[in-house]
XYZ file of C-alpha atoms in Angstrom:
681
model
C 23.113 121.149 113.218
C 23.849 120.565 116.909
C 25.281 117.425 118.295
C 21.782 116.640 119.890
C 19.778 116.492 116.588
C 22.213 114.674 114.264
C 21.403 111.673 112.745
C 22.420 108.954 115.419
C 25.219 106.461 113.995
C 23.158 103.310 115.546
C 20.312 104.587 113.261
C 21.700 104.345 110.208
C 20.255 100.707 108.534
C 22.846 98.686 106.729
C 26.447 99.616 105.508
C 27.909 97.602 108.039
C 31.302 97.431 106.397
C 31.240 101.445 106.277
C 30.378 101.433 110.047
C 33.136 99.131 110.789
C 35.598 101.020 108.597
C 34.663 104.360 110.770
C 35.117 102.599 113.972
C 37.944 100.993 113.358
C 39.627 104.462 112.658
C 37.836 105.551 115.758
C 39.800 103.325 117.929
C 43.026 103.661 116.019
C 43.360 106.910 114.422
C 46.836 105.670 113.218
C 45.309 103.587 110.720
C 44.859 106.681 108.263
C 40.810 107.530 107.506
C 38.651 106.334 105.200
C 37.752 106.792 101.750
C 33.792 106.034 101.155
C 32.946 105.489 97.209
C 29.398 105.332 96.209
C 26.560 106.325 93.898
C 24.400 109.657 94.930
C 22.017 109.468 97.792
C 23.432 106.595 99.734
C 24.141 108.566 102.984
C 27.580 108.587 102.745
C 28.060 111.841 104.230
C 25.305 111.244 106.827
C 27.265 108.286 108.354
C 30.356 110.319 108.182
C 28.748 113.086 110.462
C 27.287 110.579 112.954
C 30.525 109.562 113.879
C 31.695 112.663 115.699
C 29.121 112.440 118.321
C 30.916 109.102 119.453
C 34.358 110.597 119.239
C 36.024 110.570 122.675
C 36.851 113.974 123.858
C 39.839 115.397 123.934
C 42.063 117.409 126.254
C 43.362 120.775 124.822
C 45.323 123.491 125.978
C 43.106 126.302 127.088
C 43.147 129.315 124.520
C 45.110 127.701 122.074
C 44.170 128.179 118.752
C 45.870 124.985 117.461
C 44.491 122.325 119.965
C 48.002 121.432 121.622
C 47.766 118.539 124.267
C 48.351 119.705 127.794
C 50.496 116.324 128.510
C 52.770 117.156 125.387
C 52.379 120.788 123.739
C 53.967 121.326 120.358
C 57.095 123.236 120.999
C 56.625 124.962 117.513
C 53.020 126.071 118.349
C 52.365 129.658 116.955
C 50.209 130.235 120.541
C 53.270 128.675 122.478
C 55.288 127.951 123.988
C 53.456 125.998 126.487
C 55.958 124.734 129.165
C 54.849 122.373 131.792
C 50.979 123.033 130.996
C 49.566 122.766 134.243
C 46.274 120.886 135.022
C 44.530 124.554 135.232
C 45.370 125.246 131.759
C 43.818 122.195 130.416
C 40.214 122.288 129.275
C 38.170 118.996 127.606
C 35.945 119.717 124.473
C 34.265 117.344 122.136
C 36.224 116.044 119.255
C 35.801 118.291 116.156
C 34.817 117.544 112.809
C 35.842 119.895 110.360
C 34.492 119.953 106.758
C 36.628 121.211 104.010
C 34.630 122.725 101.167
C 35.727 121.774 97.381
C 35.882 125.225 96.657
C 38.305 126.637 99.299
C 41.169 128.865 98.861
C 44.344 127.723 99.635
C 44.741 130.000 102.620
C 41.272 128.920 104.095
C 42.825 125.595 104.058
C 46.462 126.077 105.422
C 45.865 129.374 107.093
C 47.064 132.877 106.205
C 49.733 135.670 107.369
C 48.422 139.448 107.192
C 51.051 140.419 104.700
C 50.329 144.352 105.209
C 50.728 144.191 109.051
C 53.755 142.035 108.637
C 55.548 144.500 106.278
C 54.427 147.650 107.696
C 54.165 146.895 111.617
C 56.529 144.184 111.795
C 54.271 141.597 113.291
C 53.798 138.282 112.450
C 50.047 137.780 112.255
C 48.782 134.470 111.505
C 44.953 133.471 110.931
C 44.723 129.359 111.437
C 43.107 127.746 108.556
C 41.098 124.512 108.561
C 44.210 122.023 109.205
C 44.825 123.868 112.507
C 40.847 123.331 113.585
C 41.335 119.788 112.464
C 44.141 118.977 114.475
C 43.563 115.843 116.855
C 40.187 115.785 115.206
C 38.467 114.668 111.857
C 39.050 116.373 108.694
C 36.218 115.593 106.458
C 36.229 116.365 102.338
C 33.027 115.929 100.572
C 33.429 115.134 96.661
C 37.006 114.851 97.683
C 37.685 113.582 94.258
C 36.757 117.096 92.677
C 39.220 118.991 95.132
C 41.512 121.386 93.356
C 44.992 120.017 92.950
C 46.916 122.825 95.023
C 44.428 121.587 97.845
C 45.413 118.131 97.374
C 48.982 119.115 97.461
C 48.737 120.828 100.954
C 46.532 117.572 102.384
C 49.283 115.643 100.908
C 52.159 117.164 102.876
C 50.047 117.683 106.103
C 48.796 114.076 106.004
C 52.697 112.917 105.130
C 54.268 115.318 108.079
C 51.859 115.961 110.569
C 52.236 119.371 109.962
C 51.494 122.349 108.038
C 53.732 124.696 106.732
C 52.506 128.713 105.683
C 55.257 130.279 103.839
C 54.955 133.790 102.487
C 57.720 136.016 101.507
C 60.322 134.949 103.746
C 57.740 134.747 106.915
C 57.202 130.852 107.921
C 54.473 129.563 110.414
C 54.523 125.898 111.124
C 51.889 123.935 113.408
C 50.958 120.253 114.012
C 48.119 119.184 111.805
C 47.501 115.232 112.486
C 43.842 114.327 111.609
C 41.886 111.619 110.796
C 41.044 112.194 106.905
C 37.530 110.992 105.487
C 36.421 111.537 102.418
C 33.472 110.586 100.081
C 33.032 110.842 96.455
C 30.588 109.561 93.428
C 32.898 107.337 91.056
C 30.787 108.920 88.302
C 32.039 112.347 88.570
C 36.006 111.436 88.346
C 38.444 109.265 89.992
C 40.967 110.504 92.783
C 44.719 111.245 92.199
C 46.713 108.198 92.934
C 49.126 109.976 95.517
C 45.964 111.213 97.735
C 44.100 107.621 97.431
C 47.089 105.912 98.563
C 46.854 108.661 101.983
C 43.438 106.936 102.835
C 44.072 104.021 104.806
C 40.795 102.009 104.352
C 38.069 102.465 101.536
C 34.644 101.110 101.296
C 32.516 100.966 98.339
C 28.650 101.686 99.366
C 25.053 101.249 97.304
C 22.031 101.590 97.838
C 20.071 98.458 99.073
C 17.633 96.604 96.940
C 15.746 95.101 99.352
C 12.195 96.953 99.796
C 11.896 95.876 103.106
C 15.204 97.688 103.985
C 14.489 100.729 101.875
C 11.278 101.256 103.821
C 12.915 101.182 106.747
C 15.720 103.298 105.911
C 12.611 106.381 104.377
C 10.636 105.368 107.381
C 13.489 106.449 109.980
C 14.414 109.437 108.052
C 10.978 110.718 108.074
C 10.702 110.299 111.806
C 14.155 112.309 111.880
C 12.700 115.063 110.074
C 9.290 115.309 111.820
C 11.450 115.387 115.397
C 15.210 115.479 115.114
C 15.715 115.807 119.055
C 13.393 113.198 119.874
C 14.641 110.881 117.087
C 18.316 111.506 118.587
C 16.976 110.839 121.961
C 15.494 107.180 120.940
C 18.978 105.967 120.481
C 20.698 107.748 123.056
C 21.524 104.666 125.327
C 22.606 102.949 122.480
C 24.963 105.932 121.305
C 26.359 105.850 124.896
C 27.255 102.180 124.768
C 28.955 102.352 121.102
C 31.148 105.491 122.457
C 31.939 103.625 125.644
C 33.057 100.598 123.507
C 35.119 103.084 121.629
C 36.585 104.381 124.716
C 37.446 100.784 125.933
C 39.047 99.626 122.654
C 41.553 102.356 122.657
C 42.468 101.355 126.083
C 42.832 97.890 124.741
C 44.820 98.611 121.831
C 48.364 99.001 123.331
C 47.879 95.370 124.684
C 46.709 93.591 121.336
C 49.408 91.373 120.223
C 50.518 91.017 116.608
C 52.056 87.786 116.158
C 54.484 86.645 113.738
C 51.922 84.197 112.447
C 49.780 87.113 111.592
C 52.335 89.157 110.248
C 52.879 86.710 108.010
C 49.511 86.632 106.851
C 49.330 90.222 106.324
C 52.658 90.478 104.153
C 51.612 87.511 102.116
C 48.123 88.665 101.282
C 49.851 92.382 100.282
C 52.302 90.276 97.929
C 49.923 88.265 96.400
C 47.827 91.636 95.169
C 51.119 92.987 94.177
C 50.477 96.386 95.867
C 52.791 99.298 95.602
C 55.181 99.785 98.329
C 54.966 99.145 102.318
C 52.478 101.134 103.035
C 49.530 98.756 102.495
C 51.070 96.200 104.669
C 51.467 98.781 107.740
C 47.743 100.004 107.467
C 46.605 96.432 107.231
C 48.455 96.035 110.312
C 47.278 98.612 112.291
C 43.698 98.046 111.138
C 43.723 94.408 112.155
C 45.248 95.733 115.631
C 42.274 97.844 116.030
C 39.816 95.229 114.920
C 41.244 92.941 117.452
C 40.800 95.923 119.988
C 37.321 96.497 118.690
C 36.393 92.863 119.258
C 38.089 92.083 122.545
C 40.830 89.823 121.015
C 43.978 89.679 123.090
C 45.805 88.710 119.730
C 45.345 89.434 116.356
C 43.208 86.719 114.170
C 42.891 85.439 110.767
C 39.345 87.103 110.526
C 40.763 90.328 111.780
C 43.642 90.157 108.968
C 40.768 88.790 106.717
C 38.305 91.947 107.449
C 41.317 94.483 107.342
C 42.994 93.325 104.319
C 39.107 93.601 102.618
C 38.990 97.291 103.896
C 42.600 98.118 103.281
C 43.956 96.716 99.878
C 40.764 97.712 97.281
C 42.131 101.392 96.041
C 45.940 99.955 96.238
C 45.489 97.490 93.477
C 44.528 99.520 90.809
C 46.945 99.988 87.813
C 45.246 102.363 85.721
C 41.962 104.734 86.186
C 40.090 102.077 83.702
C 40.910 99.301 86.465
C 37.623 98.921 88.765
C 38.353 98.987 92.200
C 37.629 95.999 94.390
C 39.097 92.822 95.747
C 38.974 88.900 94.718
C 37.814 87.312 98.098
C 38.722 84.053 96.718
C 42.365 84.997 96.338
C 42.149 86.771 99.609
C 41.125 83.317 100.829
C 44.020 81.437 98.969
C 46.658 84.158 100.273
C 45.526 83.402 103.999
C 45.521 79.616 103.613
C 49.105 79.787 101.902
C 50.153 81.772 104.710
C 49.046 79.401 107.339
C 45.974 81.203 108.445
C 43.964 78.068 109.601
C 44.228 77.777 113.176
C 42.117 75.608 114.977
C 42.707 77.964 118.491
C 41.555 81.031 116.648
C 39.237 82.983 118.690
C 37.971 84.892 115.904
C 34.351 84.292 116.431
C 33.993 85.713 119.730
C 30.617 87.758 120.332
C 30.310 91.047 121.843
C 27.181 92.499 123.083
C 25.376 95.576 124.092
C 26.436 95.600 127.771
C 30.084 95.142 127.036
C 32.520 92.971 124.606
C 30.710 89.397 125.546
C 27.153 90.566 125.125
C 25.324 89.111 122.213
C 23.790 92.427 120.426
C 26.832 94.654 120.925
C 28.456 96.758 118.491
C 31.389 94.396 118.080
C 29.219 91.315 117.724
C 28.311 89.119 114.856
C 29.476 85.809 113.727
C 33.098 85.736 111.995
C 34.051 89.019 114.152
C 32.337 91.412 112.024
C 30.308 94.037 113.538
C 26.476 93.200 114.296
C 23.755 94.519 112.865
C 22.073 97.573 114.106
C 18.493 98.200 115.045
C 16.335 97.614 111.769
C 19.196 96.238 109.974
C 18.185 93.009 108.721
C 21.682 91.597 107.335
C 23.605 89.248 109.888
C 27.088 89.944 108.279
C 28.413 92.727 106.457
C 28.904 92.528 102.887
C 32.069 92.361 100.865
C 34.394 95.771 101.404
C 34.497 95.927 97.559
C 30.576 96.677 97.001
C 28.660 94.863 94.560
C 30.385 93.462 91.202
C 29.663 96.098 88.284
C 29.399 93.947 85.187
C 31.648 94.772 82.611
C 30.595 94.941 78.978
C 32.891 93.495 76.496
C 32.917 93.086 72.883
C 32.524 89.520 73.161
C 29.208 90.116 75.462
C 27.974 92.415 72.805
C 25.918 90.695 69.627
C 28.027 91.570 66.515
C 25.109 91.688 64.051
C 21.266 93.319 64.652
C 20.277 95.754 67.093
C 18.958 99.295 66.297
C 21.444 100.235 64.097
C 20.953 97.419 61.458
C 22.455 94.264 60.787
C 25.710 96.075 59.837
C 26.619 96.945 63.370
C 29.853 95.709 64.606
C 31.604 96.586 67.949
C 35.382 96.220 67.837
C 37.874 95.569 70.221
C 40.134 98.694 71.631
C 43.771 98.585 70.408
C 46.678 98.972 72.703
C 47.001 102.363 74.723
C 50.076 104.549 74.224
C 51.200 108.154 75.163
C 49.511 110.773 73.180
C 51.258 113.909 72.008
C 50.167 116.918 74.032
C 47.179 118.693 72.824
C 46.227 121.891 74.050
C 44.205 125.313 73.706
C 46.251 128.353 72.913
C 46.608 131.305 74.779
C 46.136 132.240 78.538
C 43.405 130.664 80.538
C 42.073 131.025 83.867
C 40.262 127.708 84.722
C 40.593 125.126 87.294
C 43.927 124.216 87.882
C 45.150 120.983 85.632
C 47.880 119.904 83.338
C 46.710 120.696 80.245
C 46.819 124.536 78.861
C 48.515 127.542 80.055
C 46.565 129.529 82.575
C 46.742 131.928 85.516
C 46.629 129.821 88.569
C 46.612 130.327 92.178
C 49.907 128.026 92.229
C 52.740 128.052 89.702
C 55.558 130.029 88.527
C 55.440 133.903 89.109
C 54.871 135.427 85.434
C 54.331 139.199 86.653
C 52.554 141.222 89.221
C 49.630 143.613 89.526
C 47.486 145.569 92.011
C 45.373 143.432 94.620
C 42.336 142.400 93.459
C 40.747 142.332 97.265
C 42.834 140.498 99.824
C 46.195 139.577 99.178
C 47.028 135.926 98.863
C 50.815 136.039 97.070
C 52.774 139.174 97.553
C 55.327 140.184 94.886
C 57.876 141.422 97.239
C 60.206 143.034 94.554
C 57.434 145.005 92.762
C 55.987 146.325 95.769
C 59.315 147.683 96.707
C 59.761 149.175 93.589
C 56.449 150.992 94.122
C 57.320 152.267 97.343
C 60.637 153.616 96.682
C 59.950 156.712 94.848
C 57.726 157.987 97.522
C 60.138 157.300 100.692
C 60.953 161.230 100.830
C 57.418 162.162 100.148
C 56.688 160.179 103.237
C 59.243 161.632 105.208
C 61.826 158.659 105.559
C 65.427 159.665 106.611
C 66.579 156.955 108.099
C 65.483 153.363 109.446
C 62.882 151.127 107.534
C 61.146 151.540 103.997
C 57.798 153.194 104.644
C 54.935 151.287 103.198
C 51.415 152.010 102.376
C 48.598 149.873 101.423
C 48.779 151.441 97.984
C 52.189 150.086 97.168
C 51.533 146.199 97.725
C 51.483 144.359 94.452
C 50.506 140.786 94.272
C 51.963 137.957 92.255
C 50.683 136.793 89.050
C 51.110 132.917 89.002
C 51.309 130.830 85.533
C 50.409 127.264 85.654
C 48.557 124.534 83.921
C 44.457 124.525 83.445
C 42.227 121.389 82.926
C 39.984 121.649 80.093
C 36.602 120.387 78.636
C 37.960 117.812 76.370
C 35.208 117.032 73.777
C 35.284 113.941 71.671
C 33.108 113.811 68.353
C 34.273 110.147 66.938
C 32.805 108.827 63.655
C 31.236 105.342 64.122
C 29.984 105.100 60.391
C 30.573 102.275 58.424
C 33.500 103.659 56.524
C 35.340 103.039 59.470
C 34.432 99.940 60.312
C 35.000 98.626 56.543
C 38.924 99.352 56.855
C 38.774 97.842 60.196
C 40.236 100.979 61.737
C 37.829 101.074 64.690
C 40.169 99.138 66.978
C 43.201 101.579 66.114
C 40.710 104.454 66.425
C 39.404 103.016 70.259
C 43.121 102.430 71.509
C 43.641 105.959 70.172
C 40.699 107.593 72.225
C 41.497 105.659 75.174
C 45.087 107.035 75.110
C 43.591 110.531 75.212
C 41.241 109.646 77.555
C 43.801 108.663 79.794
C 45.880 111.345 78.949
C 42.574 113.570 80.102
C 42.566 111.815 83.597
C 45.878 112.565 84.220
C 45.943 116.142 83.126
C 42.799 116.658 85.275
C 40.064 117.294 82.192
C 36.614 117.009 82.036
C 35.706 114.936 79.051
C 32.440 114.299 76.962
C 31.747 112.051 73.944
C 29.787 112.560 70.883
C 29.098 109.492 68.069
C 27.626 109.792 65.027
C 26.461 107.338 62.306
C 23.553 106.582 60.268
C 21.526 109.604 60.064
C 22.378 111.322 63.333
C 24.513 111.997 66.246
C 24.334 111.316 69.938
C 25.798 112.395 73.209
C 27.102 108.963 74.556
C 28.746 110.860 77.296
C 27.802 114.246 78.710
C 30.827 116.499 80.121
C 32.084 114.709 83.282
C 35.334 114.146 85.439
C 34.670 110.239 84.849
C 37.215 108.937 82.508
C 36.108 105.752 83.579
C 32.580 106.434 82.317
C 33.854 107.432 78.769
C 36.105 104.380 78.495
C 32.957 102.112 79.317
C 31.101 104.079 76.739
C 33.889 103.870 74.372
C 34.517 100.201 74.657
C 30.531 99.514 74.091
C 30.816 101.737 70.834
C 29.177 100.098 68.025
C 29.637 101.033 64.329
C 28.055 100.814 61.269
C 25.812 102.655 58.590
C 26.535 106.280 57.082
C 28.358 109.078 57.960
C 26.427 111.912 59.079
C 29.354 114.424 59.789
C 27.121 117.499 59.710
C 24.772 116.091 62.649
C 28.124 114.978 64.938
C 29.892 118.439 64.343
C 26.140 120.522 64.895
C 25.645 118.143 68.332
C 28.908 119.013 69.506
C 28.593 122.518 69.052
C 25.559 122.439 70.683
C 26.940 120.591 73.592
C 29.998 123.193 73.727
C 27.608 126.255 73.863
C 25.446 124.756 77.066
C 28.714 123.564 78.645
C 30.250 127.038 78.272
C 27.091 128.839 80.111
C 27.591 126.402 82.989
C 31.374 126.722 83.339
C 32.311 129.699 81.577
C 36.246 129.572 82.735
C 36.616 126.292 81.419
C 38.160 126.516 77.663
C 36.835 123.739 75.808
C 38.888 121.563 73.062
C 37.009 119.596 70.467
C 38.934 116.640 68.942
C 37.103 115.277 65.950
C 38.189 111.274 64.981
C 36.870 110.879 61.415
C 38.512 110.128 57.668
C 36.509 113.348 56.601
C 33.930 111.582 54.794
C 30.250 112.821 54.763
C 28.092 110.191 52.914
C 24.705 111.715 54.705
C 23.900 115.573 55.277
C 25.742 116.608 52.333
C 29.122 118.992 52.033
C 27.437 121.898 52.516
C 25.987 120.986 55.700
C 29.407 120.389 56.911
C 30.674 123.383 56.103
C 27.972 125.225 57.896
C 28.621 123.471 60.646
C 32.254 123.770 60.840
C 31.993 127.378 60.225
C 29.518 127.386 63.541
C 32.405 125.904 65.419
C 34.811 128.486 64.101
C 32.887 131.460 64.712
C 32.705 130.241 68.450
C 36.416 130.231 69.030
C 36.483 126.529 70.021
C 40.220 125.208 69.416
C 39.655 122.143 66.966
C 41.825 119.220 66.638
C 40.671 116.668 63.667
C 42.124 113.206 63.934
C 42.843 111.800 60.494
C 41.622 108.277 60.336
C 42.106 107.704 56.563
C 44.461 105.320 55.044
C 45.137 103.421 52.232
C 47.175 104.366 48.946
C 44.366 106.796 47.574
C 43.840 109.589 50.295
C 40.626 112.167 49.703
C 42.173 114.708 52.378
C 38.562 115.092 53.620
C 39.918 115.084 57.307
C 42.440 118.294 56.878
C 39.534 120.349 54.599
C 37.723 119.793 57.882
C 40.158 121.305 59.836
C 40.720 124.327 57.430
C 36.951 124.795 57.832
C 36.683 124.777 61.827
C 39.648 126.968 62.056
C 41.826 124.148 63.344
C 44.755 121.671 62.858
C 44.897 118.037 61.589
C 47.119 115.335 62.716
C 46.813 112.035 61.262
C 46.128 109.056 63.464
C 49.666 107.411 63.065
C 51.079 110.393 64.545
C 49.220 110.791 67.372
C 51.469 108.929 69.817
C 54.263 111.309 71.185
C 56.773 108.647 70.140
C 55.761 108.871 66.720
C 55.904 113.045 66.921
C 59.339 112.800 68.472
C 60.510 110.263 65.819
C 59.142 112.711 62.883
C 60.664 115.910 64.563
C 64.181 113.758 64.347
C 63.522 112.919 60.955
C 62.941 116.697 59.629
C 66.204 117.363 61.601
C 67.955 114.717 59.664
C 66.399 115.969 56.438
C 67.447 119.787 57.258
């Protein structure tokens, strides 16, 4: 879509905090970007793409593929050197918004070397990637939580160092890669790696408005845009121009903004009060507060600037595990500001700004309390909290213990404490999405062999290439000089790493589990396995069975947070339809294999092995079906007491899997058993 037809930023209804976070980064890219979290269909991508047309143009060295600044060209630029770039060598172009697809390859992101030309012609032919294209611009990643780990590693390196390195068999290329990182994600599809999460300066939680009038206005504007994109954009052209001018003016004011000692104490007190890790939160909050002050035309950082900066910079940094909901307690925030002496009667934090400049009543920096003014058609006069609407957390205390659809014997037990479980993996060598569970052939990892190239070579196996070329040197007429190589000599490296799997939990929620008060330990064990699945980059699913049937409590997803929520809400009681649980699991795995054939499944059945509904023959048939599909199965034996019937072990034998007792599921317990066996031997 052309710039003229892009949806106007000022035409977007609501989402004041998201717009404010993007504008803060437009004023000061050093803030570090924005992560936008929200449910599907909330126009996250539309808002981000609309920002591009507001960003100031940049000057670049003419013909440089790496967007070098004529005033300070990169001395290591592969297209350089650009010594003393004169004015006639400079050209002005719009700031780029570069989109990184989730399925991009490593070469597409970082760039690639033509290994064949490097070896046969002795030249370094480098093709820049998206990191080079995004230099001095915006790098946008939609569905950033689904990005593969090897791409995340490259992004982390570039974001930390401001440079990109491409290494291929001793040939090295380095170029500058400083960009504004913007990502959008739906939390239902999984969380983001903590290392990358911390690299985003600000985070915003967005949700669709529940006001009918506001929803109607959103639909009205979208339909008008679809009918006439150019005409719709033209209607907001003047407002877009004023907003762009305001960004340029704020950038000029930013170096003159004063961060007083009092404001700095407020920032550090707030970060300490919320117990965030490291000092990056303090730096980001300080930079964001200064950018807000420049945006609002404050000569000094005010308490309102600090408060709004903290609301945007801290929610994603206070999480301690993936089951914690992101957000910020604003009462605690106010208390921390007050304790740091935030109340200053001379604070000019409420200065309005308008459309004709920083002092007008309706401008982009207006709105009481130092926040942004609503855009046309936006009925809200104040921005919502950055942490978004509070999600109700269902706890066992909130859930009725008796009655309900399952009968009067239902219970909802609290989960036990989580722990580090032993590694459960799929045997053999897979080729699924990179992760940390089972052995697999992956784009990155240790080199385990070589093979003939399959298309373009990504990683050259140099020793194998030389071994293939050596016997043919005499036939190729070589007498002296370098090695004579041909395309047929080239070998690519086979790399072995780890993959993520689909871990499907089939959990017995029958009365036999509740009667012995084992469900608390079972829930703690499954929560531990869910946390392990999050850390190993797995997809997870949950099937439960009780009464007369089984149900899919959680379809396969990357969101372990959703899995934990469903598990906490799990009620127990009734008979044990073990065969129904196995049959439902087998069917779900069959469908998922059609959707994602490369992701290998791991079925974890959590049960005591009893089947009080459906009969033993049905269990044998269901187990044999699972065995025939080759699905790796682990049966977690929950049976306890002095008399053990061994049903879980027999189930493991039927499915062709292995059994592990609940008490032995922890990694520490396994280590203790190994030490005990060694002493006994």
